[in-house]
Amino acid sequence: AHGRRQKSTLAWRQRLCSAYAKQAQYPTALACSEALADAYPNNVDVLRNLGNIAFAAGDLDTAFDAYQQVLARQDTADARLKAAEVAWQLERYADVVNLLQPVVMRTNSSPSLPADPWRQRLCNAYAKQAQYARARTCFETLADAYPNNVDVFLNLGDIAFKSSRLRTAYKAYQKALRLKNTPDVRLKAAEVAWQLERYSDVIDLLQ
């Protein structure tokens, strides 16, 4: 009975912290959540709630630390995605890669997990670290898996252009144009066409 009462009390204390956050009283919500985390340092729900409140409050370092503590106790795809989102905003791209790689691998056997947006984030994390070959291979794999996703081809084009793979970039931008013909994409393609000395294509793209 005592154990059930303690769990009930903890649940309501967590709700109190969340209620402060719902009213955007973030300093109070954060102090409330941190006090609970100190009292229950191995409680995954408490740590996850601290991460969520810290993220909402804009305290990214505290949020990342909380999600890392969650992962140390319960390694789940959801916890990895939350930690990866914070790591991305902190520009900790190596951490993004380490967090997302296992999740992306699991998508092969678990289609219910988010694939495309997070796989793109993984590819972009490689690029942010100037690992252009890995980023390009990553996006090429995505392009095969998502042949109608314009963002995939735009990203592939951008990465290929940065790594001076002009023909790959041009092909990617051409595919993007077939999917979504916009002035921005036409300018990207025209820039590559100019460097490839395909001047008739430049005219067609810019007219």
GROMACS .gro file of N, CA and C in nm, residues 5 16 20 26 31 56 66 69 72 91 93 100 109-110 115 121 123 136 140 146 155 158-159 170 184 189-190 193 199:
model
   87
    5ARG      N    1   0.100   0.426  -0.278
    5ARG     CA    2   0.078   0.564  -0.238
    5ARG      C    3   0.196   0.651  -0.281
   16LEU      N    4   0.224   1.831  -1.136
   16LEU     CA    5   0.240   1.969  -1.091
   16LEU      C    6   0.349   2.039  -1.172
   20TYR      N    7   0.295   2.365  -1.439
   20TYR     CA    8   0.371   2.491  -1.447
   20TYR      C    9   0.417   2.514  -1.591
   26TYR      N   10   0.819   2.843  -1.689
   26TYR     CA   11   0.929   2.750  -1.710
   26TYR      C   12   1.032   2.746  -1.596
   31ALA      N   13   1.261   2.396  -1.203
   31ALA     CA   14   1.307   2.373  -1.065
   31ALA      C   15   1.231   2.255  -1.004
   56ALA      N   16   1.124   2.244  -2.363
   56ALA     CA   17   1.022   2.348  -2.382
   56ALA      C   18   1.068   2.482  -2.327
   66ALA      N   19   1.933   1.515  -1.960
   66ALA     CA   20   1.822   1.433  -1.909
   66ALA      C   21   1.792   1.319  -2.005
   69GLN      N   22   2.047   1.052  -1.978
   69GLN     CA   23   2.025   0.970  -1.859
   69GLN      C   24   1.912   0.870  -1.882
   72ALA      N   25   2.056   0.589  -2.084
   72ALA     CA   26   2.143   0.502  -2.006
   72ALA      C   27   2.063   0.397  -1.929
   91GLU      N   28   2.404   2.178  -3.215
   91GLU     CA   29   2.509   2.161  -3.318
   91GLU      C   30   2.611   2.055  -3.277
   93TYR      N   31   2.678   1.748  -3.387
   93TYR     CA   32   2.643   1.662  -3.500
   93TYR      C   33   2.697   1.519  -3.486
  100LEU      N   34   2.122   0.858  -3.406
  100LEU     CA   35   2.029   0.821  -3.512
  100LEU      C   36   2.065   0.692  -3.586
  109SER      N   37   1.350  -0.313  -4.024
  109SER     CA   38   1.265  -0.420  -3.972
  109SER      C   39   1.140  -0.367  -3.903
  110SER      N   40   1.135  -0.236  -3.880
  110SER     CA   41   1.019  -0.177  -3.812
  110SER      C   42   0.969  -0.057  -3.892
  115ALA      N   43   1.107   0.713  -4.069
  115ALA     CA   44   1.224   0.681  -4.153
  115ALA      C   45   1.277   0.805  -4.224
  121ARG      N   46   1.794   1.372  -4.157
  121ARG     CA   47   1.869   1.441  -4.052
  121ARG      C   48   2.005   1.375  -4.031
  123CYS      N   49   2.175   1.206  -4.261
  123CYS     CA   50   2.258   1.242  -4.377
  123CYS      C   51   2.313   1.383  -4.362
  136ARG      N   52   2.671   1.201  -4.908
  136ARG     CA   53   2.623   1.177  -5.043
  136ARG      C   54   2.571   1.034  -5.058
  140GLU      N   55   2.195   0.927  -5.149
  140GLU     CA   56   2.171   0.843  -5.267
  140GLU      C   57   2.086   0.722  -5.229
  146TYR      N   58   1.308   0.679  -5.170
  146TYR     CA   59   1.201   0.780  -5.177
  146TYR      C   60   1.212   0.857  -5.308
  155ASN      N   61   1.851   1.793  -5.123
  155ASN     CA   62   1.963   1.772  -5.031
  155ASN      C   63   2.078   1.698  -5.100
  158ASP      N   64   2.255   1.947  -5.315
  158ASP     CA   65   2.335   2.041  -5.236
  158ASP      C   66   2.466   1.977  -5.189
  159ILE      N   67   2.456   1.853  -5.139
  159ILE     CA   68   2.575   1.784  -5.088
  159ILE      C   69   2.672   1.753  -5.202
  170TYR      N   70   2.376   1.797  -6.064
  170TYR     CA   71   2.285   1.839  -6.171
  170TYR      C   72   2.173   1.737  -6.191
  184ASP      N   73   1.367   2.867  -5.716
  184ASP     CA   74   1.485   2.836  -5.635
  184ASP      C   75   1.558   2.713  -5.690
  189ALA      N   76   1.995   2.455  -6.024
  189ALA     CA   77   2.031   2.375  -6.141
  189ALA      C   78   2.110   2.458  -6.241
  190ALA      N   79   2.070   2.585  -6.257
  190ALA     CA   80   2.140   2.673  -6.352
  190ALA      C   81   2.284   2.697  -6.310
  193ALA      N   82   2.469   2.389  -6.406
  193ALA     CA   83   2.477   2.382  -6.552
  193ALA      C   84   2.584   2.477  -6.605
  199TYR      N   85   2.550   2.555  -7.151
  199TYR     CA   86   2.493   2.689  -7.161
  199TYR      C   87   2.351   2.689  -7.216
   0.00000   0.00000   0.00000
